[in-house]
mmCIF file with all atom_site columns, C-alpha atoms in Angstrom:
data_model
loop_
_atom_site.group_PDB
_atom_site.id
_atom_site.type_symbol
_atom_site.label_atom_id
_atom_site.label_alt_id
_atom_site.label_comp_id
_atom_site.label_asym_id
_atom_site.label_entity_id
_atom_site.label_seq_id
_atom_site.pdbx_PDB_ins_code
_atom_site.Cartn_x
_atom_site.Cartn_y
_atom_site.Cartn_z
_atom_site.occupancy
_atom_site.B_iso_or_equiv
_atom_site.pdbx_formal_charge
_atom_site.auth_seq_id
_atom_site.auth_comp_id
_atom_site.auth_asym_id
_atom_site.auth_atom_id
_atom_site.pdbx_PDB_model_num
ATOM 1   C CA . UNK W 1 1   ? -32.399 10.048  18.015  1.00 45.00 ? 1   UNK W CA 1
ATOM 2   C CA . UNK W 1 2   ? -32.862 8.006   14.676  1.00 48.00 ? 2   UNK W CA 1
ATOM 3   C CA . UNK W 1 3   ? -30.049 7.123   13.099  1.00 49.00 ? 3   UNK W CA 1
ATOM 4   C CA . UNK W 1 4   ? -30.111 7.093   8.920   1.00 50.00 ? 4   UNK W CA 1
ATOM 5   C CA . UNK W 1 5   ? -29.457 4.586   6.607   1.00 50.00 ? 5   UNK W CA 1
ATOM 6   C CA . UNK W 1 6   ? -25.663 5.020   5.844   1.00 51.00 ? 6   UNK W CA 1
ATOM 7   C CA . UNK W 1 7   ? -25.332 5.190   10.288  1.00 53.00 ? 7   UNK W CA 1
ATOM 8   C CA . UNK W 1 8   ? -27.719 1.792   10.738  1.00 50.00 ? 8   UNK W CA 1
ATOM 9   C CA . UNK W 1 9   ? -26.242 -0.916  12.418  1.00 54.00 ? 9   UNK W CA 1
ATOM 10  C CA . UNK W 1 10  ? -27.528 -4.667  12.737  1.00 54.00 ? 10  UNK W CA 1
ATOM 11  C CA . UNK W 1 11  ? -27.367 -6.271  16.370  1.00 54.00 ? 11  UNK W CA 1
ATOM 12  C CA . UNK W 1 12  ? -26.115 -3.399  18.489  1.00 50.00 ? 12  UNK W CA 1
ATOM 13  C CA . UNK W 1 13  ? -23.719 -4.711  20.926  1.00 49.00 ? 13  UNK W CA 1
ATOM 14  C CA . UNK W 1 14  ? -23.734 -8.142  20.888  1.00 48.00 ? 14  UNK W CA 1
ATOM 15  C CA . UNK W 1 15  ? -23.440 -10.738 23.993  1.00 49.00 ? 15  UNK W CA 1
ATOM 16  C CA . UNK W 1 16  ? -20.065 -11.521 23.332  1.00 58.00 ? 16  UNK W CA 1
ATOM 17  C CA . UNK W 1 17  ? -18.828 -8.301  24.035  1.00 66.00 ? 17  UNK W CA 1
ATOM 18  C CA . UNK W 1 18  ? -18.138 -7.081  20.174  1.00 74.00 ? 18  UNK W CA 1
ATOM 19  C CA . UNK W 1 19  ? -19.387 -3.949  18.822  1.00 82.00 ? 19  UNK W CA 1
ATOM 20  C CA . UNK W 1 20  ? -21.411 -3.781  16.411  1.00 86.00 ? 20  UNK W CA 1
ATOM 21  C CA . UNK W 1 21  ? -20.412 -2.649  13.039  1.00 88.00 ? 21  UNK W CA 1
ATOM 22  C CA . UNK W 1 22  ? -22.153 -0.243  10.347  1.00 90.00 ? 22  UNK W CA 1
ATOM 23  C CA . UNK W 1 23  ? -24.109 -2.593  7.502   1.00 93.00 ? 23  UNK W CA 1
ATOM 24  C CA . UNK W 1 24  ? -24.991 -0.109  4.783   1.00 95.00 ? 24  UNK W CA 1
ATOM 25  C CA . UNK W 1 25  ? -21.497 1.808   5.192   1.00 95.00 ? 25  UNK W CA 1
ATOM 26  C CA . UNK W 1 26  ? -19.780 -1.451  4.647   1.00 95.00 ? 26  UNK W CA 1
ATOM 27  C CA . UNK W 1 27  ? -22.113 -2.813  1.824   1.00 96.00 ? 27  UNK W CA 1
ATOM 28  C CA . UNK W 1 28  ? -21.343 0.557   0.132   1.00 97.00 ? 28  UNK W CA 1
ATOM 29  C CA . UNK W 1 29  ? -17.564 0.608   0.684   1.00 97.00 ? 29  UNK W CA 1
ATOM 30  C CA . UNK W 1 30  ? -18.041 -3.066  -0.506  1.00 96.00 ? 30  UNK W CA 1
ATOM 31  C CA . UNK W 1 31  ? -19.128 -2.410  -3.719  1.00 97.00 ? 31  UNK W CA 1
ATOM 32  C CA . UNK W 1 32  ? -16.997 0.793   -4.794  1.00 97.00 ? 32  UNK W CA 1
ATOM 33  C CA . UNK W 1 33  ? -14.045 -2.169  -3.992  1.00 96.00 ? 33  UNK W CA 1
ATOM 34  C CA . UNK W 1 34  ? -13.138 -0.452  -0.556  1.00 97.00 ? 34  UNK W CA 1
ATOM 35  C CA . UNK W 1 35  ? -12.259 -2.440  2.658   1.00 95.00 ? 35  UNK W CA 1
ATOM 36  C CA . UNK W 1 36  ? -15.522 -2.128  4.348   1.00 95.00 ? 36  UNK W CA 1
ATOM 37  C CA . UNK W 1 37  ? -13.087 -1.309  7.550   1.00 93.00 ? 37  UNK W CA 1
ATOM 38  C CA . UNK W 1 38  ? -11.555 1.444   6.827   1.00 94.00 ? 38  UNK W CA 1
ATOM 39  C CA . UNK W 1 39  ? -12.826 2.824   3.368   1.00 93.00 ? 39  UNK W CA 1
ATOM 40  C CA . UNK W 1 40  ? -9.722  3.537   2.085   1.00 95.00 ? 40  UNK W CA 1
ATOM 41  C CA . UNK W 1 41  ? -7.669  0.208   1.099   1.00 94.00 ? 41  UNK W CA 1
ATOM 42  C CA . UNK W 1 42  ? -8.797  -2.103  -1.782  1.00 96.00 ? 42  UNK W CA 1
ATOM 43  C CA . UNK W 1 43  ? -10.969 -5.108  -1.483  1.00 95.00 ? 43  UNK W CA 1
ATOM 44  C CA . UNK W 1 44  ? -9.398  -6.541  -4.811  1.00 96.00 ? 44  UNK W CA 1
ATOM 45  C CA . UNK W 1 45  ? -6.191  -7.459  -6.045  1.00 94.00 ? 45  UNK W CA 1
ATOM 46  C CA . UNK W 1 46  ? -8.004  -8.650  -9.660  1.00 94.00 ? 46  UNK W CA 1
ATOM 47  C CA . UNK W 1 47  ? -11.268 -8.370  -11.123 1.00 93.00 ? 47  UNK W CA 1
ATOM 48  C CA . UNK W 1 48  ? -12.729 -10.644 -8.738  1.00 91.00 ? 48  UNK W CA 1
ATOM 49  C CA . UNK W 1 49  ? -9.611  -12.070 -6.687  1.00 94.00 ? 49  UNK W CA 1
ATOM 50  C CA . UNK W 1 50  ? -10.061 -10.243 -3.108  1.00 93.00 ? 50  UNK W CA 1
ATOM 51  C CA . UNK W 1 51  ? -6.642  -9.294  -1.199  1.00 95.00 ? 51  UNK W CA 1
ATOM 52  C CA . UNK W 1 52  ? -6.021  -11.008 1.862   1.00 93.00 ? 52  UNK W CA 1
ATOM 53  C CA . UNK W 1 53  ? -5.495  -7.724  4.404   1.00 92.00 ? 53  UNK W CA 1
ATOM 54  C CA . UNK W 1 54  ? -6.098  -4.452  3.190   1.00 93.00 ? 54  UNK W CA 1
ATOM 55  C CA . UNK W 1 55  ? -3.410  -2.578  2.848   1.00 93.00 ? 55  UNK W CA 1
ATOM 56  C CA . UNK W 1 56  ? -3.776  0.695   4.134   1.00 95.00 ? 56  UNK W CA 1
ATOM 57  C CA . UNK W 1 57  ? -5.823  -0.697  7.495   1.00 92.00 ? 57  UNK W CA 1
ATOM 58  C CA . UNK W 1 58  ? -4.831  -4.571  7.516   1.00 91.00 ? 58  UNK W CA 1
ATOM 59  C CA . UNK W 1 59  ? -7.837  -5.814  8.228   1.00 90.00 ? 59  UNK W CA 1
ATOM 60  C CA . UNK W 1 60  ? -7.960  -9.484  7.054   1.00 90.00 ? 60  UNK W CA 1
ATOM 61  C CA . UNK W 1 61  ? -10.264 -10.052 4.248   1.00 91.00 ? 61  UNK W CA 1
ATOM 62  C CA . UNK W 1 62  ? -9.259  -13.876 3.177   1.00 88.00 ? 62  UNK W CA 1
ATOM 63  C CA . UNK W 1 63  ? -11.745 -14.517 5.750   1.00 83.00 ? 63  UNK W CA 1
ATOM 64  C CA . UNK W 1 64  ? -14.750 -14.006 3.095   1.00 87.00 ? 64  UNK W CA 1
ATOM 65  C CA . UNK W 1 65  ? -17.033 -16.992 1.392   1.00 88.00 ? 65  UNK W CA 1
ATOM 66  C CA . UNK W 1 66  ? -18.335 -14.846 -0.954  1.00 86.00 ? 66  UNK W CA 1
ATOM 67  C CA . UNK W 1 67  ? -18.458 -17.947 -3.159  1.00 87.00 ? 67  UNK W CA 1
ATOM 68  C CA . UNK W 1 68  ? -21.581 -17.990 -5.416  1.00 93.00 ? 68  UNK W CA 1
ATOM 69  C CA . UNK W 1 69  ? -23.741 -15.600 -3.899  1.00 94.00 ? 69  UNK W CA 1
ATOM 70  C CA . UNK W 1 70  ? -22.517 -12.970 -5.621  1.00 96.00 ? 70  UNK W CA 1
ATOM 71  C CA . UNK W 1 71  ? -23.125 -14.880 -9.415  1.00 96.00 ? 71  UNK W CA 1
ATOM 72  C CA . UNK W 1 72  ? -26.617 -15.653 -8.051  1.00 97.00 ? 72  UNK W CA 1
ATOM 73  C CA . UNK W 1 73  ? -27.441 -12.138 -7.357  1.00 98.00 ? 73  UNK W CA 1
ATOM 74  C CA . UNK W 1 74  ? -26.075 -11.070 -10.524 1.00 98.00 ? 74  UNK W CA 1
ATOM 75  C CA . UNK W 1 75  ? -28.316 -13.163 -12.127 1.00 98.00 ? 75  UNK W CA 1
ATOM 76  C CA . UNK W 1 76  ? -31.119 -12.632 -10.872 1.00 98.00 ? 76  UNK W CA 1
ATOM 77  C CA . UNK W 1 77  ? -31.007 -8.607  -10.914 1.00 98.00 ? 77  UNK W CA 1
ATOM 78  C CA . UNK W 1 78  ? -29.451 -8.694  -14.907 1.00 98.00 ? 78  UNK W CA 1
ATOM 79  C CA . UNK W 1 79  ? -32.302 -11.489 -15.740 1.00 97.00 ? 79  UNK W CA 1
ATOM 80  C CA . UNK W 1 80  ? -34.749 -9.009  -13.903 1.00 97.00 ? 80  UNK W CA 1
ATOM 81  C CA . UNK W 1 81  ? -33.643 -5.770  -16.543 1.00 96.00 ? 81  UNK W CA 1
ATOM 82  C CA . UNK W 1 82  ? -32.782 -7.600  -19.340 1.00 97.00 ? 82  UNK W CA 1
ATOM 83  C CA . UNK W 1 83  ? -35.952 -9.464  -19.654 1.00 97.00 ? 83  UNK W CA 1
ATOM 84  C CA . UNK W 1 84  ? -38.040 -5.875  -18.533 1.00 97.00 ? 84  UNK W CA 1
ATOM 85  C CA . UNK W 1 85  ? -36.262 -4.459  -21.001 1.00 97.00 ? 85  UNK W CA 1
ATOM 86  C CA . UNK W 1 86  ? -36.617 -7.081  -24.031 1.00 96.00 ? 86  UNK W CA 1
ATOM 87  C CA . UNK W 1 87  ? -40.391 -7.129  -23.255 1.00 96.00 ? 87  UNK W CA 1
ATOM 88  C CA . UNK W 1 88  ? -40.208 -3.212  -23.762 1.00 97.00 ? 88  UNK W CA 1
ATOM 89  C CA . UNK W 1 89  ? -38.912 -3.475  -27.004 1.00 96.00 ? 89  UNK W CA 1
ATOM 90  C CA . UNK W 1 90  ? -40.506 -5.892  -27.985 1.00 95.00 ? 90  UNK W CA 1
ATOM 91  C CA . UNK W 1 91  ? -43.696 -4.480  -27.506 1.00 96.00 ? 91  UNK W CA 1
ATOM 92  C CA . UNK W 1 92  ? -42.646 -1.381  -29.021 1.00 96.00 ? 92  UNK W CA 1
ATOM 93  C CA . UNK W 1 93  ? -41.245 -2.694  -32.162 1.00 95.00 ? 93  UNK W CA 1
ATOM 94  C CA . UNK W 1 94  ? -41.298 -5.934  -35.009 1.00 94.00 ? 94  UNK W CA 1
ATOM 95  C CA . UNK W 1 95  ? -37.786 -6.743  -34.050 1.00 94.00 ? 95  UNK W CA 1
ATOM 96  C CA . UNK W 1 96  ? -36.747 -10.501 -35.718 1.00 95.00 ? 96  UNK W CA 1
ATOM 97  C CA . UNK W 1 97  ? -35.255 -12.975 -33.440 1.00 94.00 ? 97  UNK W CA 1
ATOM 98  C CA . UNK W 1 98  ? -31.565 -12.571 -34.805 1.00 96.00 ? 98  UNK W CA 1
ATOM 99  C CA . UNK W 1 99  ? -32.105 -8.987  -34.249 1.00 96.00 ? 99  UNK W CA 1
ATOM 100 C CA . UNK W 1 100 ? -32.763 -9.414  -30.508 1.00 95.00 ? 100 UNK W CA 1
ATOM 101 C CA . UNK W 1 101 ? -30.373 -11.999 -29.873 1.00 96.00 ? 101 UNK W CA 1
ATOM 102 C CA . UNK W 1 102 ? -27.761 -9.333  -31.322 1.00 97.00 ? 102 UNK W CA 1
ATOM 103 C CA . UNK W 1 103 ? -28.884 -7.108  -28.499 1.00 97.00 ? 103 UNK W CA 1
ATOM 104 C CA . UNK W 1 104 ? -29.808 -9.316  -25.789 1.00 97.00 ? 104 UNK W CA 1
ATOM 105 C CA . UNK W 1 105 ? -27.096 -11.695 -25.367 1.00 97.00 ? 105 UNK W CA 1
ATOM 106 C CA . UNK W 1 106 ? -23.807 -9.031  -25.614 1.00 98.00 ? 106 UNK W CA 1
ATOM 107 C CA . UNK W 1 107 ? -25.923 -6.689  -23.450 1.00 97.00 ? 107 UNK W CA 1
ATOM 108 C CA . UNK W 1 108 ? -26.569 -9.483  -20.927 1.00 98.00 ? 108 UNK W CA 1
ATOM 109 C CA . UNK W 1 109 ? -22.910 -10.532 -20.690 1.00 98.00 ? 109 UNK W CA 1
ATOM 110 C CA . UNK W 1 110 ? -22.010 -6.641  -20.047 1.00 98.00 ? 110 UNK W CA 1
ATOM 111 C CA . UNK W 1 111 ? -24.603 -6.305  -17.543 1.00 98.00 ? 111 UNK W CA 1
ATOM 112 C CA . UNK W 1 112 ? -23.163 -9.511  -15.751 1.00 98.00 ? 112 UNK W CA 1
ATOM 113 C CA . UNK W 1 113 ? -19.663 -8.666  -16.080 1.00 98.00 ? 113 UNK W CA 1
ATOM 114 C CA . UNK W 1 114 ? -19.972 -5.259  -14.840 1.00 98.00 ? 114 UNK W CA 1
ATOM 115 C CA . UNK W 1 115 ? -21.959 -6.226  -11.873 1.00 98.00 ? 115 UNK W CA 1
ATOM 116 C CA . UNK W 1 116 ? -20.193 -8.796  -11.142 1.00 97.00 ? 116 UNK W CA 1
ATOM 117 C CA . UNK W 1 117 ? -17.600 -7.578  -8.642  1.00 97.00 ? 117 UNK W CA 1
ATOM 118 C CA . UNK W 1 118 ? -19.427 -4.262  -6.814  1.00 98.00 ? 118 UNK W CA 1
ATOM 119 C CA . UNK W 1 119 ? -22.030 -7.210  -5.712  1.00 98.00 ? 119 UNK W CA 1
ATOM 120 C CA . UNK W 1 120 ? -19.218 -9.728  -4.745  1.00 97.00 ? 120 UNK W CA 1
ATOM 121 C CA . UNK W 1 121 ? -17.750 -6.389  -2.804  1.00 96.00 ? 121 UNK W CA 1
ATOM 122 C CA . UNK W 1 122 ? -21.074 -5.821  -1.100  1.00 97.00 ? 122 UNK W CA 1
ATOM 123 C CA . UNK W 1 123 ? -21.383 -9.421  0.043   1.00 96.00 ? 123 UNK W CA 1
ATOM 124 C CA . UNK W 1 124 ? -17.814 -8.920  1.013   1.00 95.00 ? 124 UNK W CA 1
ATOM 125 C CA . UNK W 1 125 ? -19.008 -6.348  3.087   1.00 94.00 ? 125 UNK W CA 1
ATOM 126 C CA . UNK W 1 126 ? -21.833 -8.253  4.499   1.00 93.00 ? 126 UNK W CA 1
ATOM 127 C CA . UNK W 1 127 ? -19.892 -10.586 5.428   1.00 92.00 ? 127 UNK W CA 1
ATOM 128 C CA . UNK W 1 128 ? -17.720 -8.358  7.833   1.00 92.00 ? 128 UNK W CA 1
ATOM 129 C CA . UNK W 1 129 ? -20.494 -6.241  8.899   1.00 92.00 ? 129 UNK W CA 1
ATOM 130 C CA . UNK W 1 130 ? -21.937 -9.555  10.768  1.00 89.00 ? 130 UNK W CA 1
ATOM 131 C CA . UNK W 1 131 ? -18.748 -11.014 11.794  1.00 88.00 ? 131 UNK W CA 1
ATOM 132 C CA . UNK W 1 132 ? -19.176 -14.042 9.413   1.00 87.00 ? 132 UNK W CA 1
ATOM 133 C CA . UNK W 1 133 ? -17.324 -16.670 8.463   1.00 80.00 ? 133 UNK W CA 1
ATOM 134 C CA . UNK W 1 134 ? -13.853 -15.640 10.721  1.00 77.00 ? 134 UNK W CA 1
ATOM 135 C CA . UNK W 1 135 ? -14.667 -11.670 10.656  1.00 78.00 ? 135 UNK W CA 1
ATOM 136 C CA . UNK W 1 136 ? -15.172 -12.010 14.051  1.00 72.00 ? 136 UNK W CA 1
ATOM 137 C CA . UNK W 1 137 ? -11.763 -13.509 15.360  1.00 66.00 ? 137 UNK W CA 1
ATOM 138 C CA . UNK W 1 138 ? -13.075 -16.778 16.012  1.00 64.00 ? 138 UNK W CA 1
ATOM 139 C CA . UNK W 1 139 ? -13.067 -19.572 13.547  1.00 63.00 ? 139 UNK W CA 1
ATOM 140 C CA . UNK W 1 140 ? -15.848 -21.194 11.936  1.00 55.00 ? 140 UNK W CA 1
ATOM 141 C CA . UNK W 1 141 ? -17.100 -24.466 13.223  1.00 58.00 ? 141 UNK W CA 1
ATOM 142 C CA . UNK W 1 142 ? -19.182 -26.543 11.482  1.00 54.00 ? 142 UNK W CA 1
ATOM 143 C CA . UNK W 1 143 ? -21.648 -28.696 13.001  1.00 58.00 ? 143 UNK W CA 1
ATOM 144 C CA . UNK W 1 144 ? -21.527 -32.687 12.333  1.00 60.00 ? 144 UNK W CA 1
ATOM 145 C CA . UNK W 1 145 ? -24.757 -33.975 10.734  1.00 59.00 ? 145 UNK W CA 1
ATOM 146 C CA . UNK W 1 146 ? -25.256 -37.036 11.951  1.00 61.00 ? 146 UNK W CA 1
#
C-alpha cells in the first residue's frame, strides 16, 4: 500500500519509541499559518512573531529556531523569479535602466514580503515534523567543541 504525498512520513517509528509524524501535512499546515499539530490553531500571533502554544490544540510552538532559514529561502526562490523574469523582459523589450529598477525593486520587496511568513510557517512545520529543536519533549543539547 503506497502512501501519497500529503500521507508521507519521514523515519517511521523511531528507536525512542515516538511516532512518527506527517512531513508534507505539516509543511502545508505550516505555511497557510496553521499549527502543523492540529490544523486548526494559528502558528502566528504577528506577521512573523509565532505564538507560543496553539490555542485551539496547545501544542508548544516557542520550541521553533526558525531563525534565518526562512529569509534565506526567500531569497533565493524571489532572486530565482525575479531575475527569470527581468531576463524575460528584457529580452522582449528596450526597457531603460530606471524603467526596470521601477519594476524590479518594488516587485522584489512584494515578492519577499509576501513569502516571507508561509516559508517561515513551513520551516515551522519542519521543525515539528522531525522533533527538532525541543518538538520532541527533550531539550536540546549542544555538544562542546573542544
Amino acid at each position: 500500500m503506497s502512501k501519497g504525498m500529503e500521507e508521507q512520513v519521514i523515519g517511521g517509528e523511531h528507536h525512542s519509541g515516538r511516532v512518527a509524524r506527517p512531513l508534507w501535512t505539516a509543511i502545508k499546515r505550516g505555511m497557510l499559518g496553521w499549527c502543523p499539530h492540529c490544523g486548526e490553531g494559528k502558528v502566528f500571533g504577528a506577521f512573523t512573531k509565532p505564538v507560543d502554544k496553539c490555542g485551539v490544540c496547545g501544542e508548544e510552538l516557542h520550541h521553533h529556531r526558525a531563525d534565518d532559514l526562512p529569509a534565506y529561502l526567500v531569497i533565493v526562490i524571489v532572486g530565482h523569479i525575479v531575475v527569470g523574469a527581468f531576463m524575460t523582459v528584457e529580452a522582449a523589450t528596450t526597457l531603460s535602466t530606471w524603467q526596470h529598477a521601477l519594476i524590479w525593486v518594488p516587485l522584489t520587496i512584494i515578492v519577499a514580503i509576501a513569502l516571507l511568513q508561509p516559508v517561515k510557517g513551513a520551516v515551522i512545520g519542519l521543525q515539528w515534523a522531525l522533533y527538532m529543536h525541543g518538538f520532541g519533549g527533550e531539550k536540546d543539547e549542544f555538544e562542546p567543541h573542544p
